[in-house]
Amino acid sequence: MPLSDITRRRSAKVLWWRYALNALLVGVDALCYAAVMILVLYIRDEQIGPYSTRFEFRMNWLLYACVCSIIWVLCAHACGVYHRHVVGDASYLVTMLLEASLICTICVFAFNYIFGFDYSIYSIIYTQLFTFLALLLERQIIRIILTANRKKHRFSYPTVIVGSPRGILEALRFMAQRSQLSYLPVAVYPIAEGEEGRCCPAYVADSAAFENKIKSICGYSLPIIGETEDIAEVIVKLGGQTVMITDLPQRFSDEFNAFVIELETASLEVVLMTSPGDVSGHSIRMRSIQGTSLMTVTLPQYTPVMKFGKRVFDIVVSTGAIIISSIVTIPVAVAIKMTDGGPVFYRQTRIGVNGKPFQMVKFRSMIVDADKYDRVSNVGVGVVAGIGWF
């Protein structure tokens, strides 16, 4: 089974809590917003419901609160409030919640203007203000619960740390001091910069001392990955889902790009502890936590909607191209068949995007089983079919 499939299946089983947590946050946020609005409208004696002067109807005030809570959830999602790495980051979350509150206020005002509702502006402002405060309290409680569980190695992403021995120890100290991070170290892969800037597994002179330092920082021992031909396979077998790169390999190098591609092929997430603000050729997401920048790196990927649109486009265009080109391809197919009676098409397995194999199909231009022909003992014997020269 391909490594990418193993990682995806493991993620589907292990990371169920991520989707459950997001669903819980969406539900709690919507209920919190609706409850605050109902309370504000009740205190201000506006529970009769807004009247639309534009369309001449009165909306139920509870329904109005539900609609506004949906607007809030959409605004929060657009601002990245429900991103999986934001929940435990208090400072970053406050900024996002404030931004979502401002956008939601504008959207609710626009909603009222479109329908001509006669609710007071102050009711909307009070609702946004108290909802913001209530959500801060709610997220603080959730953060405390998450932090307590992460100390028990729950609700975290198994992470393998790559870099020099010094860089690995600094990363472990950084992760130990910031309990809001969702990364759980499961192994380390020490490397060193060799000749011509190439990286290779590092030889740790005092491995016992290195292991003791790791244990003193993490509170438990970590496997140390040695020399291997397929680091992605080793990481997947160790249960890793994220790879954190510290100081090596060097950024912007061909080796770094090749290393990231190898990890992405196995569907492993790549996170950089870095100071630069850009990684050429990759999709990045920057987060700054207490003065240290974390950069999540992925190869450019299609969204599900884009994948569906691309697939439809491929099918429609290729079908049209086959029909139009049939004027040439049908006579060619007949000629190949008449030449030696063999199959018209030649099939071969090739490697495609992210290392996935696929079947390539083309018109056969050589004799049958030409790729198995012993050319050494049959020098001078042609393998190209008669029509193949054309």
mmCIF file of C-alpha atoms in Angstrom:
data_model
loop_
_atom_site.group_PDB
_atom_site.id
_atom_site.type_symbol
_atom_site.label_atom_id
_atom_site.label_comp_id
_atom_site.label_asym_id
_atom_site.label_seq_id
_atom_site.Cartn_x
_atom_site.Cartn_y
_atom_site.Cartn_z
ATOM 1 C CA MET A 1 0.000 0.000 0.000
ATOM 2 C CA PRO A 2 1.403 3.484 -0.878
ATOM 3 C CA LEU A 3 2.677 5.535 2.063
ATOM 4 C CA SER A 4 0.246 8.332 1.247
ATOM 5 C CA ASP A 5 -2.700 5.934 1.610
ATOM 6 C CA ILE A 6 -1.363 4.655 4.935
ATOM 7 C CA THR A 7 -1.023 8.215 6.230
ATOM 8 C CA ARG A 8 -4.499 9.192 5.043
ATOM 9 C CA ARG A 9 -6.111 6.150 6.653
ATOM 10 C CA ARG A 10 -4.250 6.767 9.889
ATOM 11 C CA SER A 11 -5.278 10.425 9.828
ATOM 12 C CA ALA A 12 -8.912 9.467 9.270
ATOM 13 C CA LYS A 13 -8.822 7.223 12.351
ATOM 14 C CA VAL A 14 -6.629 9.288 14.672
ATOM 15 C CA LEU A 15 -7.647 12.860 13.853
ATOM 16 C CA TRP A 16 -11.380 12.373 14.304
ATOM 17 C CA TRP A 17 -11.180 14.787 17.230
ATOM 18 C CA ARG A 18 -10.185 17.628 14.914
ATOM 19 C CA TYR A 19 -13.447 17.508 12.996
ATOM 20 C CA ALA A 20 -15.464 16.855 16.165
ATOM 21 C CA LEU A 21 -13.814 19.850 17.841
ATOM 22 C CA ASN A 22 -14.523 22.126 14.877
ATOM 23 C CA ALA A 23 -18.158 20.980 14.777
ATOM 24 C CA LEU A 24 -18.408 21.625 18.529
ATOM 25 C CA LEU A 25 -16.878 25.102 18.160
ATOM 26 C CA VAL A 26 -19.249 26.030 15.318
ATOM 27 C CA GLY A 27 -22.272 24.841 17.297
ATOM 28 C CA VAL A 28 -21.213 26.523 20.543
ATOM 29 C CA ASP A 29 -20.360 29.792 18.757
ATOM 30 C CA ALA A 30 -23.737 29.862 17.003
ATOM 31 C CA LEU A 31 -25.599 29.126 20.241
ATOM 32 C CA CYS A 32 -23.535 31.710 22.113
ATOM 33 C CA TYR A 33 -24.250 34.413 19.538
ATOM 34 C CA ALA A 34 -27.960 33.576 19.381
ATOM 35 C CA ALA A 35 -28.249 33.476 23.195
ATOM 36 C CA VAL A 36 -26.518 36.843 23.596
ATOM 37 C CA MET A 37 -28.715 38.460 20.940
ATOM 38 C CA ILE A 38 -31.898 37.039 22.474
ATOM 39 C CA LEU A 39 -30.816 38.329 25.880
ATOM 40 C CA VAL A 40 -29.983 41.798 24.499
ATOM 41 C CA LEU A 41 -33.279 42.026 22.618
ATOM 42 C CA TYR A 42 -35.191 40.876 25.689
ATOM 43 C CA ILE A 43 -33.496 43.430 27.968
ATOM 44 C CA ARG A 44 -34.083 46.219 25.430
ATOM 45 C CA ASP A 45 -37.719 45.100 25.057
ATOM 46 C CA GLU A 46 -37.385 44.389 21.340
ATOM 47 C CA GLN A 47 -38.496 40.754 21.412
ATOM 48 C CA ILE A 48 -41.547 41.566 19.305
ATOM 49 C CA GLY A 49 -39.444 40.910 16.224
ATOM 50 C CA PRO A 50 -38.077 43.235 13.506
ATOM 51 C CA TYR A 51 -40.513 44.688 10.992
ATOM 52 C CA SER A 52 -39.413 44.960 7.355
ATOM 53 C CA THR A 53 -40.422 48.360 6.031
ATOM 54 C CA ARG A 54 -39.181 47.371 2.579
ATOM 55 C CA PHE A 55 -41.125 44.090 2.179
ATOM 56 C CA GLU A 56 -43.812 44.737 4.820
ATOM 57 C CA PHE A 57 -43.547 41.652 6.995
ATOM 58 C CA ARG A 58 -42.462 40.931 10.566
ATOM 59 C CA MET A 59 -39.786 38.313 11.274
ATOM 60 C CA ASN A 60 -39.850 36.255 14.426
ATOM 61 C CA TRP A 61 -37.173 37.561 16.773
ATOM 62 C CA LEU A 62 -35.850 34.053 17.529
ATOM 63 C CA LEU A 63 -35.520 33.339 13.805
ATOM 64 C CA TYR A 64 -33.739 36.670 13.384
ATOM 65 C CA ALA A 65 -31.236 35.692 16.105
ATOM 66 C CA CYS A 66 -30.605 32.338 14.403
ATOM 67 C CA VAL A 67 -29.963 34.002 11.031
ATOM 68 C CA CYS A 68 -27.512 36.443 12.623
ATOM 69 C CA SER A 69 -25.722 33.577 14.384
ATOM 70 C CA ILE A 70 -25.246 31.865 11.003
ATOM 71 C CA ILE A 71 -23.775 35.116 9.659
ATOM 72 C CA TRP A 72 -21.353 35.130 12.576
ATOM 73 C CA VAL A 73 -20.210 31.543 11.920
ATOM 74 C CA LEU A 74 -19.594 32.330 8.235
ATOM 75 C CA CYS A 75 -17.583 35.443 9.129
ATOM 76 C CA ALA A 76 -15.557 33.525 11.720
ATOM 77 C CA HIS A 77 -14.798 30.808 9.187
ATOM 78 C CA ALA A 78 -13.726 33.394 6.603
ATOM 79 C CA CYS A 79 -11.317 34.912 9.158
ATOM 80 C CA GLY A 80 -9.745 31.521 9.946
ATOM 81 C CA VAL A 81 -11.122 31.200 13.483
ATOM 82 C CA TYR A 82 -11.775 27.482 12.994
ATOM 83 C CA HIS A 83 -8.362 26.635 11.568
ATOM 84 C CA ARG A 84 -6.901 23.648 13.403
ATOM 85 C CA HIS A 85 -3.752 25.491 14.570
ATOM 86 C CA VAL A 86 -5.583 28.550 15.898
ATOM 87 C CA VAL A 87 -7.710 27.062 18.687
ATOM 88 C CA GLY A 88 -4.858 26.813 21.199
ATOM 89 C CA ASP A 89 -3.110 30.067 20.277
ATOM 90 C CA ALA A 90 -4.642 32.715 22.543
ATOM 91 C CA SER A 91 -3.034 35.894 21.147
ATOM 92 C CA TYR A 92 -3.651 34.983 17.504
ATOM 93 C CA LEU A 93 -7.205 33.887 18.269
ATOM 94 C CA VAL A 94 -8.127 37.200 19.924
ATOM 95 C CA THR A 95 -7.105 39.086 16.784
ATOM 96 C CA MET A 96 -9.150 36.760 14.575
ATOM 97 C CA LEU A 97 -12.222 36.972 16.816
ATOM 98 C CA LEU A 98 -12.014 40.777 16.794
ATOM 99 C CA GLU A 99 -11.735 40.809 12.998
ATOM 100 C CA ALA A 100 -14.670 38.394 12.680
ATOM 101 C CA SER A 101 -16.767 40.570 15.033
ATOM 102 C CA LEU A 102 -16.146 43.698 12.960
ATOM 103 C CA ILE A 103 -16.978 41.927 9.691
ATOM 104 C CA CYS A 104 -20.074 40.329 11.240
ATOM 105 C CA THR A 105 -21.263 43.741 12.471
ATOM 106 C CA ILE A 106 -21.017 45.127 8.935
ATOM 107 C CA CYS A 107 -22.814 42.077 7.507
ATOM 108 C CA VAL A 108 -25.666 42.303 10.033
ATOM 109 C CA PHE A 109 -26.065 46.021 9.289
ATOM 110 C CA ALA A 110 -26.196 45.179 5.587
ATOM 111 C CA PHE A 111 -28.766 42.436 6.287
ATOM 112 C CA ASN A 112 -30.939 44.907 8.178
ATOM 113 C CA TYR A 113 -30.590 47.517 5.430
ATOM 114 C CA ILE A 114 -31.528 45.087 2.641
ATOM 115 C CA PHE A 115 -34.714 44.005 4.398
ATOM 116 C CA GLY A 116 -35.361 47.383 6.018
ATOM 117 C CA PHE A 117 -35.614 45.984 9.570
ATOM 118 C CA ASP A 118 -36.371 48.542 12.251
ATOM 119 C CA TYR A 119 -34.125 47.132 14.993
ATOM 120 C CA SER A 120 -31.966 49.619 16.893
ATOM 121 C CA ILE A 121 -28.319 49.988 15.905
ATOM 122 C CA TYR A 122 -27.389 49.803 19.586
ATOM 123 C CA SER A 123 -28.891 46.309 19.884
ATOM 124 C CA ILE A 124 -26.573 45.055 17.151
ATOM 125 C CA ILE A 125 -23.516 46.747 18.651
ATOM 126 C CA TYR A 126 -24.264 45.418 22.152
ATOM 127 C CA THR A 127 -24.745 41.925 20.726
ATOM 128 C CA GLN A 128 -21.374 41.986 18.939
ATOM 129 C CA LEU A 129 -19.575 43.341 21.995
ATOM 130 C CA PHE A 130 -20.967 40.841 24.503
ATOM 131 C CA THR A 131 -20.641 37.953 22.028
ATOM 132 C CA PHE A 132 -16.950 38.798 21.589
ATOM 133 C CA LEU A 133 -16.431 38.747 25.366
ATOM 134 C CA ALA A 134 -18.423 35.527 25.769
ATOM 135 C CA LEU A 135 -16.437 33.799 23.020
ATOM 136 C CA LEU A 136 -13.157 34.859 24.624
ATOM 137 C CA LEU A 137 -14.282 33.169 27.847
ATOM 138 C CA GLU A 138 -15.486 30.101 25.935
ATOM 139 C CA ARG A 139 -12.216 29.710 24.019
ATOM 140 C CA GLN A 140 -10.170 30.147 27.185
ATOM 141 C CA ILE A 141 -12.045 27.253 28.794
ATOM 142 C CA ILE A 142 -11.540 25.105 25.673
ATOM 143 C CA ARG A 143 -7.854 26.048 25.597
ATOM 144 C CA ILE A 144 -7.408 24.934 29.222
ATOM 145 C CA ILE A 145 -9.100 21.607 28.452
ATOM 146 C CA LEU A 146 -6.977 21.087 25.317
ATOM 147 C CA THR A 147 -3.736 21.953 27.111
ATOM 148 C CA ALA A 148 -4.501 19.519 29.920
ATOM 149 C CA ASN A 149 -5.226 16.731 27.422
ATOM 150 C CA ARG A 150 -2.131 17.477 25.316
ATOM 151 C CA LYS A 151 0.015 16.955 28.389
ATOM 152 C CA LYS A 152 -1.445 13.452 28.375
ATOM 153 C CA HIS A 153 -0.497 13.100 24.672
ATOM 154 C CA ARG A 154 -4.063 13.523 23.446
ATOM 155 C CA PHE A 155 -5.448 15.826 20.759
ATOM 156 C CA SER A 156 -2.002 16.323 19.209
ATOM 157 C CA TYR A 157 -0.277 15.678 15.876
ATOM 158 C CA PRO A 158 2.539 13.074 16.050
ATOM 159 C CA THR A 159 5.626 15.006 14.888
ATOM 160 C CA VAL A 160 9.126 13.988 13.795
ATOM 161 C CA ILE A 161 11.737 16.731 14.261
ATOM 162 C CA VAL A 162 14.476 17.060 11.623
ATOM 163 C CA GLY A 163 17.647 19.140 11.856
ATOM 164 C CA SER A 164 21.039 19.351 13.488
ATOM 165 C CA PRO A 165 21.298 17.941 17.045
ATOM 166 C CA ARG A 166 21.418 21.502 18.390
ATOM 167 C CA GLY A 167 18.441 22.578 16.286
ATOM 168 C CA ILE A 168 16.440 19.550 17.452
ATOM 169 C CA LEU A 169 17.080 20.327 21.129
ATOM 170 C CA GLU A 170 16.071 23.978 20.624
ATOM 171 C CA ALA A 171 12.855 22.878 18.912
ATOM 172 C CA LEU A 172 12.034 20.467 21.740
ATOM 173 C CA ARG A 173 12.574 23.226 24.326
ATOM 174 C CA PHE A 174 10.378 25.564 22.282
ATOM 175 C CA MET A 175 7.576 22.978 22.128
ATOM 176 C CA ALA A 176 7.870 22.125 25.821
ATOM 177 C CA GLN A 177 7.523 25.781 26.835
ATOM 178 C CA ARG A 178 4.453 26.396 24.664
ATOM 179 C CA SER A 179 1.699 24.055 25.685
ATOM 180 C CA GLN A 180 -0.731 25.613 23.186
ATOM 181 C CA LEU A 181 1.088 23.934 20.294
ATOM 182 C CA SER A 182 -0.597 20.813 18.956
ATOM 183 C CA TYR A 183 2.620 18.998 17.990
ATOM 184 C CA LEU A 184 3.643 15.848 19.890
ATOM 185 C CA PRO A 185 7.275 14.764 19.308
ATOM 186 C CA VAL A 186 7.457 11.037 18.481
ATOM 187 C CA ALA A 187 10.980 10.822 16.998
ATOM 188 C CA VAL A 188 13.998 12.894 15.934
ATOM 189 C CA TYR A 189 16.102 12.723 12.785
ATOM 190 C CA PRO A 190 19.500 14.426 13.359
ATOM 191 C CA ILE A 191 21.265 15.429 10.157
ATOM 192 C CA ALA A 192 24.478 17.298 9.329
ATOM 193 C CA GLU A 193 25.626 19.349 6.357
ATOM 194 C CA GLY A 194 28.262 17.454 4.387
ATOM 195 C CA GLU A 195 30.192 18.114 1.213
ATOM 196 C CA GLU A 196 28.726 20.503 -1.377
ATOM 197 C CA GLY A 197 25.986 21.432 1.078
ATOM 198 C CA ARG A 198 24.402 17.960 0.990
ATOM 199 C CA CYS A 199 22.780 16.751 4.191
ATOM 200 C CA CYS A 200 23.289 13.299 5.642
ATOM 201 C CA PRO A 201 22.387 11.572 8.936
ATOM 202 C CA ALA A 202 24.460 13.125 11.708
ATOM 203 C CA TYR A 203 26.791 11.070 13.847
ATOM 204 C CA VAL A 204 26.139 12.081 17.458
ATOM 205 C CA ALA A 205 29.418 11.621 19.314
ATOM 206 C CA ASP A 206 27.787 11.174 22.715
ATOM 207 C CA SER A 207 24.461 9.580 21.838
ATOM 208 C CA ALA A 208 23.701 8.733 25.481
ATOM 209 C CA ALA A 209 24.022 12.394 26.506
ATOM 210 C CA PHE A 210 21.891 13.438 23.529
ATOM 211 C CA GLU A 211 19.195 10.945 24.537
ATOM 212 C CA ASN A 212 19.323 12.144 28.161
ATOM 213 C CA LYS A 213 18.892 15.766 27.062
ATOM 214 C CA ILE A 214 15.868 14.780 24.986
ATOM 215 C CA LYS A 215 14.371 12.895 27.923
ATOM 216 C CA SER A 216 14.984 15.804 30.323
ATOM 217 C CA ILE A 217 13.164 18.188 27.967
ATOM 218 C CA CYS A 218 10.253 15.977 26.890
ATOM 219 C CA GLY A 219 9.921 13.832 29.989
ATOM 220 C CA TYR A 220 10.194 10.670 27.903
ATOM 221 C CA SER A 221 12.637 9.081 25.456
ATOM 222 C CA LEU A 222 12.336 9.563 21.707
ATOM 223 C CA PRO A 223 13.530 7.204 18.956
ATOM 224 C CA ILE A 224 16.521 8.558 17.021
ATOM 225 C CA ILE A 225 16.298 7.819 13.301
ATOM 226 C CA GLY A 226 19.612 6.804 11.780
ATOM 227 C CA GLU A 227 20.737 6.362 8.203
ATOM 228 C CA THR A 228 17.924 5.270 5.911
ATOM 229 C CA GLU A 229 17.173 5.292 2.196
ATOM 230 C CA ASP A 230 13.493 6.168 2.624
ATOM 231 C CA ILE A 231 12.965 8.633 5.461
ATOM 232 C CA ALA A 232 9.280 9.107 4.574
ATOM 233 C CA GLU A 233 8.607 5.385 5.011
ATOM 234 C CA VAL A 234 10.354 5.369 8.393
ATOM 235 C CA ILE A 235 8.366 8.385 9.593
ATOM 236 C CA VAL A 236 5.076 6.802 8.521
ATOM 237 C CA LYS A 237 5.973 3.538 10.299
ATOM 238 C CA LEU A 238 6.736 5.511 13.470
ATOM 239 C CA GLY A 239 3.244 6.988 13.299
ATOM 240 C CA GLY A 240 4.332 10.503 12.314
ATOM 241 C CA GLN A 241 1.903 12.820 10.566
ATOM 242 C CA THR A 242 3.906 16.053 10.701
ATOM 243 C CA VAL A 243 7.598 16.753 10.066
ATOM 244 C CA MET A 244 9.103 19.817 11.743
ATOM 245 C CA ILE A 245 12.277 21.068 10.031
ATOM 246 C CA THR A 246 14.502 23.187 12.282
ATOM 247 C CA ASP A 247 17.780 24.495 10.811
ATOM 248 C CA LEU A 248 18.654 21.869 8.172
ATOM 249 C CA PRO A 249 18.343 21.303 5.241
ATOM 250 C CA GLN A 250 19.124 24.810 4.043
ATOM 251 C CA ARG A 251 16.130 26.765 2.777
ATOM 252 C CA PHE A 252 15.759 27.446 -0.966
ATOM 253 C CA SER A 253 18.141 24.572 -1.810
ATOM 254 C CA ASP A 254 17.381 21.800 -4.293
ATOM 255 C CA GLU A 255 17.855 19.293 -1.502
ATOM 256 C CA PHE A 256 15.279 21.068 0.646
ATOM 257 C CA ASN A 257 12.757 21.080 -2.213
ATOM 258 C CA ALA A 258 13.384 17.400 -2.930
ATOM 259 C CA PHE A 259 13.025 16.562 0.768
ATOM 260 C CA VAL A 260 9.696 18.407 1.022
ATOM 261 C CA ILE A 261 8.404 16.694 -2.138
ATOM 262 C CA GLU A 262 9.357 13.291 -0.713
ATOM 263 C CA LEU A 263 7.424 14.035 2.480
ATOM 264 C CA GLU A 264 4.443 15.472 0.610
ATOM 265 C CA THR A 265 4.312 12.344 -1.538
ATOM 266 C CA ALA A 266 3.641 10.394 1.666
ATOM 267 C CA SER A 267 0.937 12.966 2.650
ATOM 268 C CA LEU A 268 3.049 14.256 5.554
ATOM 269 C CA GLU A 269 2.619 17.857 6.686
ATOM 270 C CA VAL A 270 5.797 19.950 6.767
ATOM 271 C CA VAL A 271 6.355 22.710 9.344
ATOM 272 C CA LEU A 272 9.365 25.031 9.381
ATOM 273 C CA MET A 273 10.866 26.881 12.312
ATOM 274 C CA THR A 274 12.278 29.760 10.318
ATOM 275 C CA SER A 275 12.958 33.448 10.198
ATOM 276 C CA PRO A 276 12.454 34.117 6.451
ATOM 277 C CA GLY A 277 8.943 35.079 5.397
ATOM 278 C CA ASP A 278 8.801 33.059 2.215
ATOM 279 C CA VAL A 279 9.593 29.654 0.756
ATOM 280 C CA SER A 280 9.852 29.695 -3.002
ATOM 281 C CA GLY A 281 7.625 27.319 -4.920
ATOM 282 C CA HIS A 282 5.513 26.220 -1.946
ATOM 283 C CA SER A 283 2.211 27.190 -0.370
ATOM 284 C CA ILE A 284 2.845 28.595 3.120
ATOM 285 C CA ARG A 285 0.942 29.634 6.233
ATOM 286 C CA MET A 286 2.778 31.798 8.752
ATOM 287 C CA ARG A 287 2.110 31.898 12.498
ATOM 288 C CA SER A 288 4.078 33.894 15.054
ATOM 289 C CA ILE A 289 4.068 32.540 18.621
ATOM 290 C CA GLN A 290 5.922 34.454 21.327
ATOM 291 C CA GLY A 291 8.574 35.776 18.969
ATOM 292 C CA THR A 292 9.148 32.549 17.027
ATOM 293 C CA SER A 293 7.801 32.070 13.504
ATOM 294 C CA LEU A 294 6.239 28.769 12.484
ATOM 295 C CA MET A 295 5.665 28.165 8.805
ATOM 296 C CA THR A 296 3.451 25.358 7.531
ATOM 297 C CA VAL A 297 4.666 24.341 4.080
ATOM 298 C CA THR A 298 2.693 22.392 1.493
ATOM 299 C CA LEU A 299 2.927 21.893 -2.219
ATOM 300 C CA PRO A 300 0.247 23.849 -4.085
ATOM 301 C CA GLN A 301 -2.924 21.760 -3.902
ATOM 302 C CA TYR A 302 -6.332 21.945 -5.568
ATOM 303 C CA THR A 303 -9.354 22.487 -3.345
ATOM 304 C CA PRO A 304 -12.180 19.884 -3.618
ATOM 305 C CA VAL A 305 -14.225 22.322 -5.728
ATOM 306 C CA MET A 306 -11.266 23.005 -8.026
ATOM 307 C CA LYS A 307 -10.561 19.269 -8.319
ATOM 308 C CA PHE A 308 -14.167 18.631 -9.363
ATOM 309 C CA GLY A 309 -14.092 21.487 -11.878
ATOM 310 C CA LYS A 310 -10.768 20.332 -13.293
ATOM 311 C CA ARG A 311 -12.059 16.763 -13.623
ATOM 312 C CA VAL A 312 -15.188 17.915 -15.478
ATOM 313 C CA PHE A 313 -13.052 20.122 -17.741
ATOM 314 C CA ASP A 314 -10.663 17.238 -18.476
ATOM 315 C CA ILE A 315 -13.493 14.863 -19.393
ATOM 316 C CA VAL A 316 -15.366 17.362 -21.584
ATOM 317 C CA VAL A 317 -12.280 18.644 -23.428
ATOM 318 C CA SER A 318 -10.695 15.198 -23.889
ATOM 319 C CA THR A 319 -13.974 13.767 -25.199
ATOM 320 C CA GLY A 320 -14.222 16.570 -27.752
ATOM 321 C CA ALA A 321 -10.570 16.125 -28.727
ATOM 322 C CA ILE A 322 -11.054 12.384 -29.262
ATOM 323 C CA ILE A 323 -14.047 12.990 -31.526
ATOM 324 C CA ILE A 324 -12.300 15.674 -33.577
ATOM 325 C CA SER A 325 -9.039 13.724 -33.931
ATOM 326 C CA SER A 326 -10.825 10.489 -34.890
ATOM 327 C CA ILE A 327 -10.375 11.492 -38.551
ATOM 328 C CA VAL A 328 -6.672 10.698 -38.093
ATOM 329 C CA THR A 329 -6.636 8.203 -35.215
ATOM 330 C CA ILE A 330 -9.081 5.659 -36.731
ATOM 331 C CA PRO A 331 -7.024 5.139 -39.932
ATOM 332 C CA VAL A 332 -3.849 4.895 -37.799
ATOM 333 C CA ALA A 333 -5.445 2.265 -35.556
ATOM 334 C CA VAL A 334 -6.558 0.218 -38.613
ATOM 335 C CA ALA A 335 -3.056 0.452 -40.152
ATOM 336 C CA ILE A 336 -1.386 -0.750 -36.929
ATOM 337 C CA LYS A 337 -3.755 -3.715 -36.701
ATOM 338 C CA MET A 338 -3.210 -4.664 -40.331
ATOM 339 C CA THR A 339 0.595 -4.484 -40.025
ATOM 340 C CA ASP A 340 1.137 -7.510 -37.760
ATOM 341 C CA GLY A 341 -2.214 -8.248 -36.171
ATOM 342 C CA GLY A 342 -0.986 -7.191 -32.725
ATOM 343 C CA PRO A 343 -2.716 -4.843 -30.268
ATOM 344 C CA VAL A 344 -3.342 -1.281 -31.410
ATOM 345 C CA PHE A 345 -2.419 0.346 -28.088
ATOM 346 C CA TYR A 346 0.676 0.092 -25.915
ATOM 347 C CA ARG A 347 0.236 0.409 -22.156
ATOM 348 C CA GLN A 348 2.877 1.189 -19.579
ATOM 349 C CA THR A 349 2.924 2.231 -15.942
ATOM 350 C CA ARG A 350 4.290 5.746 -15.342
ATOM 351 C CA ILE A 351 4.705 7.887 -12.245
ATOM 352 C CA GLY A 352 2.398 10.887 -11.931
ATOM 353 C CA VAL A 353 1.615 13.625 -9.421
ATOM 354 C CA ASN A 354 2.810 12.955 -5.845
ATOM 355 C CA GLY A 355 4.438 9.696 -6.962
ATOM 356 C CA LYS A 356 1.162 7.972 -7.834
ATOM 357 C CA PRO A 357 1.466 5.394 -10.655
ATOM 358 C CA PHE A 358 -0.930 5.531 -13.603
ATOM 359 C CA GLN A 359 -1.442 3.655 -16.867
ATOM 360 C CA MET A 360 -0.149 5.466 -19.963
ATOM 361 C CA VAL A 361 -1.867 4.484 -23.253
ATOM 362 C CA LYS A 362 -0.419 5.278 -26.700
ATOM 363 C CA PHE A 363 -0.476 3.923 -30.252
ATOM 364 C CA ARG A 364 1.929 0.977 -30.564
ATOM 365 C CA SER A 365 4.856 1.920 -32.810
ATOM 366 C CA MET A 366 7.086 -1.091 -32.091
ATOM 367 C CA ILE A 367 6.726 -4.842 -32.407
ATOM 368 C CA VAL A 368 4.782 -6.741 -29.745
ATOM 369 C CA ASP A 369 6.719 -7.058 -26.440
ATOM 370 C CA ALA A 370 9.526 -4.845 -27.747
ATOM 371 C CA ASP A 371 10.421 -3.791 -24.209
ATOM 372 C CA LYS A 372 11.203 -7.443 -23.392
ATOM 373 C CA TYR A 373 13.302 -7.982 -26.534
ATOM 374 C CA ASP A 374 16.945 -8.982 -26.014
ATOM 375 C CA ARG A 375 18.722 -6.401 -28.142
ATOM 376 C CA VAL A 376 22.208 -7.609 -27.204
ATOM 377 C CA SER A 377 21.780 -11.046 -28.787
ATOM 378 C CA ASN A 378 19.667 -9.704 -31.653
ATOM 379 C CA VAL A 379 21.822 -6.881 -32.971
ATOM 380 C CA GLY A 380 20.549 -5.514 -36.254
ATOM 381 C CA VAL A 381 17.005 -6.791 -35.747
ATOM 382 C CA GLY A 382 14.540 -3.897 -35.821
ATOM 383 C CA VAL A 383 11.950 -3.490 -33.075
ATOM 384 C CA VAL A 384 9.987 -0.691 -34.750
ATOM 385 C CA ALA A 385 6.839 -1.898 -36.514
ATOM 386 C CA GLY A 386 6.251 -1.045 -40.169
ATOM 387 C CA ILE A 387 3.666 1.662 -39.506
ATOM 388 C CA GLY A 388 5.792 2.811 -36.553
ATOM 389 C CA TRP A 389 8.227 4.573 -38.877
ATOM 390 C CA PHE A 390 5.333 6.779 -39.927
#
